[in-house]
XYZ file of C-alpha atoms in Angstrom:
566
model
C 113.779 -1.702 -28.668
C 111.431 0.660 -26.827
C 110.551 -1.076 -23.526
C 106.847 -0.348 -23.828
C 106.846 -1.812 -27.331
C 108.686 -4.856 -25.981
C 105.824 -5.398 -23.511
C 103.233 -4.874 -26.245
C 104.937 -7.427 -28.507
C 104.989 -9.969 -25.669
C 101.251 -9.444 -25.092
C 100.450 -9.545 -28.812
C 101.260 -13.259 -28.855
C 98.446 -13.833 -26.356
C 96.031 -11.269 -27.860
C 95.955 -11.951 -31.626
C 92.619 -10.131 -32.089
C 94.030 -6.781 -30.932
C 96.218 -4.403 -32.944
C 99.655 -3.720 -31.501
C 98.899 -0.012 -31.037
C 95.678 -0.890 -29.116
C 97.698 -3.041 -26.741
C 100.383 -0.374 -26.345
C 97.795 2.286 -25.456
C 96.535 0.147 -22.542
C 99.961 -0.446 -20.983
C 100.604 1.557 -17.807
C 103.565 2.424 -15.598
C 102.902 1.369 -11.975
C 103.369 4.169 -9.458
C 105.098 1.712 -7.133
C 108.151 0.056 -8.748
C 107.512 -2.998 -6.565
C 104.597 -3.703 -8.919
C 106.898 -3.941 -11.907
C 108.108 -1.618 -14.636
C 104.953 -1.950 -16.738
C 101.445 -3.220 -16.059
C 98.669 -4.404 -18.363
C 95.089 -4.102 -17.007
C 92.543 -6.669 -18.183
C 89.294 -4.924 -17.151
C 88.458 -3.867 -20.719
C 88.545 -7.519 -21.876
C 85.932 -8.724 -19.366
C 82.931 -7.764 -21.488
C 84.107 -9.413 -24.715
C 85.541 -12.538 -23.036
C 82.698 -12.878 -20.473
C 85.166 -13.601 -17.679
C 86.405 -11.894 -14.539
C 89.511 -9.721 -15.096
C 91.511 -11.788 -12.568
C 90.759 -14.983 -14.523
C 91.658 -13.300 -17.827
C 95.012 -12.206 -16.397
C 95.761 -15.718 -15.126
C 94.948 -17.266 -18.517
C 96.828 -14.682 -20.579
C 100.077 -15.056 -18.644
C 100.306 -18.664 -19.790
C 100.415 -17.510 -23.441
C 102.693 -14.478 -23.077
C 106.209 -14.566 -24.529
C 108.301 -13.877 -21.431
C 111.633 -13.815 -23.233
C 113.750 -10.818 -22.239
C 111.930 -10.142 -18.956
C 113.199 -10.740 -15.456
C 109.721 -11.985 -14.568
C 106.054 -11.569 -15.499
C 103.473 -12.007 -12.720
C 99.739 -11.713 -12.171
C 98.535 -9.228 -9.552
C 94.730 -9.454 -9.451
C 93.394 -8.010 -12.739
C 96.889 -6.823 -13.784
C 99.776 -8.522 -15.526
C 102.979 -6.951 -14.203
C 106.176 -6.977 -16.252
C 109.592 -6.760 -14.609
C 112.280 -5.906 -17.144
C 115.688 -7.521 -17.313
C 117.257 -4.441 -15.729
C 120.886 -5.114 -16.613
C 120.318 -5.734 -20.325
C 117.501 -3.203 -20.779
C 119.509 -0.586 -18.920
C 122.557 -1.272 -21.053
C 120.388 -0.900 -24.167
C 119.044 2.479 -23.023
C 122.529 3.803 -22.280
C 123.927 2.482 -25.548
C 121.134 4.176 -27.521
C 121.781 7.535 -25.847
C 125.579 7.366 -26.073
C 125.643 6.253 -29.702
C 123.472 9.115 -30.968
C 122.723 11.685 -28.252
C 121.628 14.382 -30.718
C 118.688 12.318 -31.984
C 117.686 10.603 -28.742
C 114.027 11.250 -27.941
C 113.047 11.865 -31.569
C 110.019 10.283 -33.212
C 108.110 10.583 -36.484
C 104.767 12.028 -35.432
C 105.002 14.766 -38.027
C 106.211 12.915 -41.147
C 107.872 16.178 -42.264
C 104.509 17.972 -42.564
C 104.666 21.768 -42.721
C 103.517 23.711 -39.652
C 103.334 27.497 -39.534
C 103.658 28.953 -36.052
C 102.818 32.593 -35.366
C 104.317 33.900 -32.123
C 105.892 36.865 -30.347
C 104.252 39.437 -32.679
C 105.098 42.694 -30.861
C 103.656 46.037 -31.922
C 106.082 48.390 -33.624
C 106.908 51.746 -32.047
C 106.842 50.184 -28.573
C 109.495 48.266 -26.632
C 108.998 44.547 -26.091
C 107.601 44.232 -22.597
C 107.624 41.313 -20.183
C 104.200 40.404 -21.513
C 105.857 39.403 -24.814
C 108.028 36.803 -23.083
C 105.170 34.288 -22.870
C 104.206 34.259 -26.543
C 107.836 34.390 -27.683
C 109.179 31.562 -25.537
C 106.105 29.309 -25.573
C 106.107 29.638 -29.371
C 109.830 28.956 -29.723
C 109.714 25.942 -27.398
C 106.702 24.445 -29.193
C 108.496 24.932 -32.526
C 111.584 23.107 -31.220
C 109.523 20.292 -29.704
C 107.557 19.793 -32.939
C 110.815 19.681 -34.892
C 111.986 16.937 -32.517
C 108.994 14.814 -33.600
C 109.670 15.514 -37.301
C 107.454 18.423 -38.289
C 108.842 21.102 -40.582
C 108.364 24.448 -38.834
C 107.899 27.864 -40.436
C 108.361 30.504 -37.730
C 106.442 33.747 -38.264
C 106.711 36.988 -36.306
C 103.439 38.637 -37.342
C 104.373 42.199 -36.440
C 101.648 44.497 -35.162
C 102.406 47.195 -37.714
C 98.919 48.276 -38.830
C 95.736 49.598 -37.274
C 94.261 52.672 -35.605
C 96.905 52.654 -32.865
C 99.489 53.748 -35.455
C 97.154 56.505 -36.511
C 97.204 57.623 -32.865
C 100.999 57.409 -32.800
C 101.232 59.551 -35.939
C 98.775 62.083 -34.545
C 100.777 62.285 -31.307
C 104.050 62.700 -33.184
C 102.615 65.435 -35.416
C 101.244 67.294 -32.367
C 104.228 67.033 -30.006
C 107.176 65.641 -31.961
C 108.789 69.006 -32.714
C 109.530 69.820 -29.063
C 113.214 69.761 -28.136
C 112.597 67.156 -25.426
C 110.974 64.764 -27.908
C 113.654 65.400 -30.538
C 116.429 64.635 -28.021
C 114.594 61.477 -26.958
C 114.154 60.318 -30.535
C 117.923 60.515 -31.012
C 118.893 58.686 -27.814
C 115.999 56.259 -27.261
C 113.465 56.441 -30.114
C 111.282 53.493 -29.064
C 110.657 54.637 -25.498
C 110.102 58.195 -26.698
C 107.438 57.019 -29.143
C 105.908 54.944 -26.329
C 105.660 58.061 -24.152
C 103.852 59.858 -26.980
C 101.446 56.930 -27.325
C 100.727 56.864 -23.581
C 100.232 60.644 -23.575
C 97.657 60.684 -26.385
C 95.721 57.814 -24.777
C 95.813 59.509 -21.373
C 94.699 62.910 -22.671
C 92.102 61.508 -25.106
C 89.529 61.337 -22.271
C 89.530 65.137 -22.071
C 90.291 65.658 -25.768
C 88.124 63.288 -27.866
C 89.429 65.071 -30.942
C 92.765 63.237 -30.359
C 91.025 59.910 -30.999
C 89.426 61.370 -34.134
C 92.867 62.559 -35.285
C 94.237 59.044 -34.801
C 91.470 57.582 -36.955
C 92.116 60.189 -39.635
C 95.832 59.391 -39.773
C 95.152 55.665 -40.049
C 92.712 56.341 -42.869
C 95.492 58.332 -44.568
C 97.827 55.371 -44.153
C 95.306 52.982 -45.667
C 94.789 55.312 -48.629
C 98.518 55.659 -49.368
C 99.231 59.149 -47.999
C 102.962 59.866 -48.520
C 103.616 61.424 -45.089
C 101.739 58.648 -43.281
C 103.785 55.994 -45.103
C 107.047 57.824 -44.373
C 106.291 57.814 -40.647
C 105.143 54.181 -40.750
C 108.380 52.981 -42.425
C 110.437 54.881 -39.868
C 108.482 53.419 -36.924
C 108.939 49.910 -38.346
C 112.664 50.206 -39.091
C 113.711 51.424 -35.656
C 111.391 48.891 -33.996
C 112.818 45.878 -35.824
C 116.319 46.957 -34.867
C 115.308 47.068 -31.193
C 113.367 43.776 -31.344
C 116.345 42.009 -32.904
C 118.488 42.857 -29.882
C 116.034 40.972 -27.674
C 115.680 38.049 -30.097
C 119.475 37.724 -30.214
C 119.577 37.530 -26.415
C 116.886 34.844 -26.448
C 118.389 32.976 -29.449
C 115.088 33.187 -31.326
C 115.049 33.340 -35.128
C 112.139 33.795 -37.533
C 111.536 32.814 -41.132
C 109.160 35.719 -41.760
C 108.483 39.177 -40.304
C 105.473 39.780 -42.544
C 102.978 41.551 -40.328
C 99.581 43.166 -40.557
C 100.730 45.712 -43.126
C 101.724 42.894 -45.492
C 98.291 41.307 -45.069
C 96.583 44.666 -45.504
C 97.670 44.606 -49.158
C 95.816 41.308 -49.630
C 92.435 42.092 -48.066
C 90.456 42.539 -51.264
C 90.274 38.790 -51.861
C 88.632 37.714 -48.566
C 86.275 40.726 -48.702
C 85.216 39.799 -52.243
C 84.847 36.118 -51.291
C 82.583 37.110 -48.399
C 80.513 39.262 -50.772
C 80.277 36.488 -53.363
C 79.070 34.037 -50.704
C 76.484 36.544 -49.483
C 78.064 36.537 -46.033
C 78.616 40.312 -45.655
C 75.702 42.129 -44.051
C 75.131 45.829 -43.359
C 74.924 46.851 -39.708
C 74.830 50.515 -38.617
C 76.875 51.571 -41.620
C 79.472 48.833 -41.118
C 79.746 45.416 -42.786
C 79.713 42.271 -40.675
C 79.592 38.469 -40.893
C 76.806 37.001 -38.757
C 78.058 33.964 -36.774
C 75.002 33.551 -34.555
C 74.500 29.952 -35.747
C 77.831 29.124 -34.058
C 76.858 31.028 -30.868
C 79.582 33.567 -31.652
C 79.487 37.381 -31.885
C 79.397 38.895 -35.392
C 82.646 39.648 -37.187
C 83.251 43.318 -38.004
C 84.917 43.279 -41.437
C 84.615 46.907 -42.589
C 83.942 49.784 -40.187
C 81.412 52.525 -40.886
C 84.267 54.877 -41.900
C 85.439 52.387 -44.560
C 88.557 51.158 -42.750
C 89.259 47.469 -42.167
C 89.791 45.527 -38.955
C 92.235 42.991 -37.539
C 90.029 40.065 -38.594
C 89.955 41.278 -42.212
C 93.731 41.096 -42.276
C 93.797 37.742 -40.471
C 91.502 36.219 -43.099
C 93.915 37.426 -45.785
C 96.831 36.068 -43.747
C 95.225 32.638 -43.397
C 94.665 32.382 -47.159
C 98.218 33.506 -47.922
C 99.848 31.082 -45.480
C 97.919 28.067 -46.729
C 98.932 28.810 -50.322
C 102.497 29.784 -49.503
C 103.398 26.984 -47.104
C 100.850 24.208 -47.709
C 100.629 23.669 -43.968
C 98.928 20.799 -42.160
C 98.753 22.910 -39.024
C 98.640 26.679 -38.609
C 99.376 27.590 -35.000
C 98.783 30.963 -33.347
C 100.462 31.449 -29.951
C 98.250 34.190 -28.518
C 96.807 34.988 -25.077
C 93.752 33.129 -23.765
C 91.654 36.307 -23.936
C 91.541 35.828 -27.737
C 89.796 32.413 -27.648
C 86.501 33.737 -29.020
C 88.341 35.649 -31.742
C 90.047 32.519 -33.076
C 86.769 30.602 -33.001
C 85.341 33.413 -35.147
C 88.290 33.183 -37.542
C 87.886 29.414 -37.914
C 84.125 29.648 -38.473
C 84.528 32.447 -41.026
C 86.923 30.241 -43.005
C 84.485 27.342 -42.694
C 81.629 29.527 -43.968
C 83.813 30.495 -46.921
C 84.049 26.801 -47.792
C 87.707 26.170 -46.965
C 88.006 22.561 -45.747
C 91.260 23.335 -43.937
C 89.609 25.702 -41.440
C 90.286 23.212 -38.634
C 94.054 23.364 -39.294
C 93.949 26.758 -37.579
C 94.803 26.171 -33.910
C 94.935 28.742 -31.136
C 97.696 27.947 -28.636
C 96.456 30.009 -25.717
C 98.324 31.094 -22.596
C 97.632 32.903 -19.347
C 98.737 36.384 -18.334
C 102.102 37.252 -16.860
C 102.057 39.475 -13.789
C 105.142 41.264 -12.522
C 105.368 41.154 -8.747
C 101.612 40.611 -8.694
C 100.800 43.594 -10.940
C 99.156 43.373 -14.369
C 101.075 45.222 -17.086
C 99.548 47.555 -19.708
C 101.314 49.411 -22.533
C 98.360 51.766 -22.942
C 98.666 52.929 -19.327
C 102.454 53.072 -19.487
C 103.173 50.510 -16.729
C 105.087 48.192 -19.054
C 108.409 46.649 -18.021
C 111.039 46.250 -20.731
C 111.873 42.604 -21.444
C 115.394 43.622 -22.428
C 115.898 45.330 -19.058
C 114.631 42.269 -17.150
C 116.965 39.959 -19.098
C 119.924 42.235 -18.334
C 118.976 42.373 -14.641
C 118.717 38.584 -14.557
C 122.179 38.232 -16.085
C 123.588 40.637 -13.468
C 122.001 38.635 -10.649
C 123.360 35.382 -12.080
C 126.823 36.943 -12.369
C 126.797 37.873 -8.664
C 125.775 34.386 -7.585
C 128.370 32.726 -9.825
C 131.069 35.027 -8.403
C 130.134 33.871 -4.888
C 129.973 30.153 -5.723
C 132.825 29.872 -8.223
C 135.004 33.010 -8.326
C 137.638 31.321 -10.547
C 135.186 30.244 -13.254
C 136.455 30.815 -16.792
C 134.108 32.598 -19.199
C 132.074 33.806 -16.217
C 130.340 36.532 -18.245
C 129.165 34.090 -20.916
C 127.983 31.599 -18.298
C 126.136 34.415 -16.490
C 124.259 35.196 -19.730
C 123.355 31.534 -20.232
C 122.209 31.149 -16.624
C 120.451 34.510 -16.263
C 118.540 34.388 -19.550
C 117.925 30.650 -19.182
C 116.443 31.254 -15.738
C 113.870 33.706 -17.120
C 112.902 31.358 -19.963
C 112.696 28.250 -17.770
C 110.577 30.001 -15.146
C 108.013 30.816 -17.808
C 108.011 27.401 -19.495
C 107.877 25.230 -16.375
C 104.299 26.475 -15.861
C 101.430 25.020 -17.868
C 100.932 27.648 -20.542
C 97.266 28.381 -19.742
C 98.093 29.223 -16.123
C 98.849 32.804 -15.122
C 102.486 33.385 -14.167
C 103.799 35.752 -11.524
C 107.376 36.878 -12.170
C 109.682 37.882 -9.297
C 113.287 38.103 -10.408
C 114.798 37.097 -7.068
C 112.803 33.833 -7.125
C 113.761 33.025 -10.702
C 117.568 33.161 -10.576
C 118.130 30.584 -7.829
C 120.419 27.582 -7.931
C 118.030 25.486 -5.867
C 114.345 24.654 -6.158
C 112.367 24.260 -9.377
C 114.488 26.640 -11.433
C 116.458 26.644 -14.648
C 119.786 27.167 -12.833
C 119.063 24.046 -10.731
C 118.809 21.939 -13.911
C 121.811 23.657 -15.494
C 123.853 23.057 -12.345
C 122.958 19.340 -12.281
C 124.200 19.046 -15.849
C 127.389 21.028 -15.042
C 127.975 18.681 -12.087
C 127.740 15.681 -14.428
C 130.271 17.298 -16.768
C 132.606 17.982 -13.835
C 132.451 14.308 -12.803
C 133.197 13.242 -16.379
C 136.236 15.527 -16.570
C 137.555 13.989 -13.355
C 136.750 10.459 -14.552
C 138.697 10.977 -17.751
C 136.529 8.678 -19.924
C 134.536 9.967 -22.891
C 134.582 6.916 -25.172
C 132.321 4.230 -23.732
C 132.236 1.909 -26.746
C 134.211 -0.826 -24.952
C 132.501 -0.430 -21.563
C 130.275 -3.241 -20.236
C 127.156 -1.159 -19.616
C 125.399 -4.016 -17.769
C 127.770 -3.369 -14.847
C 126.260 -0.027 -13.892
C 124.734 -1.493 -10.682
C 121.232 -1.949 -9.271
C 121.165 1.539 -7.722
C 121.084 3.066 -11.196
C 117.864 1.466 -12.444
C 115.448 4.226 -11.391
C 117.614 6.820 -13.135
C 118.027 4.710 -16.293
C 114.310 3.914 -16.386
C 113.556 7.645 -16.252
C 116.053 8.323 -19.051
C 114.124 5.821 -21.182
C 110.958 7.942 -20.751
C 112.401 11.037 -22.455
C 110.892 10.257 -25.841
C 107.453 9.744 -24.257
C 107.722 13.143 -22.549
C 108.655 14.850 -25.838
C 105.710 13.212 -27.634
C 103.316 14.261 -24.876
C 104.616 17.832 -25.023
C 104.181 17.866 -28.816
C 100.665 16.456 -28.808
C 99.489 18.952 -26.185
C 101.621 21.910 -27.292
C 102.864 21.973 -23.712
C 106.557 22.827 -23.083
C 106.013 22.426 -19.321
C 106.075 18.635 -19.847
C 109.700 18.878 -20.995
C 110.585 21.396 -18.274
C 109.151 19.151 -15.559
C 110.924 16.142 -17.046
C 114.241 18.062 -16.918
C 113.613 19.060 -13.286
C 112.824 15.472 -12.305
C 115.842 14.088 -14.164
C 118.109 16.619 -12.432
C 116.599 15.643 -9.087
C 117.047 11.900 -9.719
C 120.643 12.409 -10.831
C 121.427 14.455 -7.720
C 119.927 11.668 -5.585
C 121.998 9.080 -7.454
C 125.115 11.218 -6.982
C 124.387 11.525 -3.243
C 124.080 7.754 -2.730
C 126.689 6.400 -5.153
C 130.415 7.046 -5.381
C 130.566 7.511 -9.141
C 134.341 7.990 -9.206
C 135.056 5.118 -6.814
C 137.952 3.118 -8.290
C 136.318 -0.254 -8.988
C 135.311 -2.311 -12.059
C 131.886 -0.615 -12.226
C 133.270 2.939 -12.462
C 133.286 3.116 -16.311
C 129.613 2.069 -16.441
C 128.693 4.666 -13.807
C 130.515 7.312 -15.860
C 128.613 6.146 -18.942
C 125.363 6.697 -17.050
C 126.581 10.159 -16.012
C 127.370 10.970 -19.646
C 123.888 9.805 -20.706
C 122.274 12.048 -18.080
C 124.370 15.000 -19.275
C 123.288 14.395 -22.885
C 119.582 14.177 -22.054
C 119.595 17.203 -19.752
C 121.280 19.239 -22.476
C 118.746 18.010 -25.035
C 115.742 18.820 -22.825
C 117.076 22.302 -22.047
C 117.721 22.911 -25.759
C 114.067 22.126 -26.549
C 113.183 24.941 -24.142
C 115.783 27.271 -25.715
C 117.876 27.177 -22.542
C 121.652 26.795 -22.780
C 123.552 24.123 -20.802
C 126.967 25.430 -19.659
C 129.654 22.804 -18.998
C 130.814 24.666 -15.891
C 129.028 26.902 -13.409
């Protein structure tokens, strides 16, 4: 049984007027273990019982079922519960060892469908470091929600429509015939197209006609011009091929790559619905939705030149996804600078009369800076994510060669450590915080890093290989020893950490749990001779196996691999 639930059940005998979940919500974990494993405050009962909290605690303890506890004591207004460490600890270890794959799971989601929109790079440009945040925060949230029994539909909503592609086409038509551009398109098409995009944006200040040309080409695309569509298909094909290389490195897979262009074919419906509801208003030749009643800026639906906008396509997307997937949540993992935009989207859906408007949730995140510098594709100072991942793998390979030159599969381990280090560094930070990325600080085997957690798990596996026991079914797990309780107690909190991460869409909860578990295991290893030849050795090895399982599980939720050797 879950230890917190055990405490709640014991209290329920003395508090028949309260629901079990109400009792469970009030139970706390004391910061000081000398005050017990769990504590129940009685302050909230003082008003209804018309008694001092200390008196309530003293009276309640007489009615509590103390079976299965080492002791239950009153400490002022608190009732402190001390668990039967040997038996509870054995139960925790047995649960982990019997079914490590499902340990930490819960049924928050009841198999409800959740669409999650993340990564979403723009075609005709390389994926930069700025895409790491959306991609990995989205993937980790998807994995965490699956752990609590939601059914996830992963969507890479490609940026493959809009005036920027008109600019790209205009640039290609102006400069694409030069030998330098032609050679670049053969050897490195994506970066060559990026250079054209940067050039037209840079020169547009002196040549406003370039911007006009971009608008004209996008208008051609929207109206089905054959040459515009030919260029668009080519841009998209070579982009997806390049993106897939990065996704393969990150072990990220999507259920749909339907992007803006797909939604652009479905815009007539939301536009007509807005007209029918009388929500479209003329403004300087354009058509808008007034959201002043919600203290929000107006939504530009159709520009004065007749072309549509991002929000027009997002309205169509929202309608399509609800019908296609029947979701209970529709998550968008997009930067914090888009908060107002998603409020506008939600309110537009509400104005249209859709009662599921509040299923749309914006999972925002802060910017990523590289060595303290903000990145911008438009200005050309973008750093390729693929290049950074390769550099991280190279750095990991050098460190592994120094620490363990005889390691088998060193190249594969270097990939797992190098790429895992980049992912973990991002996810250990609360998603709304800005992140500064410095490669030399990321790929370290000590400190709050991914390699530190991976190394702790590899150490556990090394101990298990030396111990020679993998089947613990006949081991007396109560014999693990008093020095193991803090570590076992923390193992029992894994499910709570996963739930908290799911409820707050916050992968950093899992990352911090993994760091703390690695730290506690290393402390246990430093103060206990796990392989000491005595009757308690099998139980200590069982604990080591449980730690290895949970570390691997936590890392997997973050999309970080856990090598057996490092």
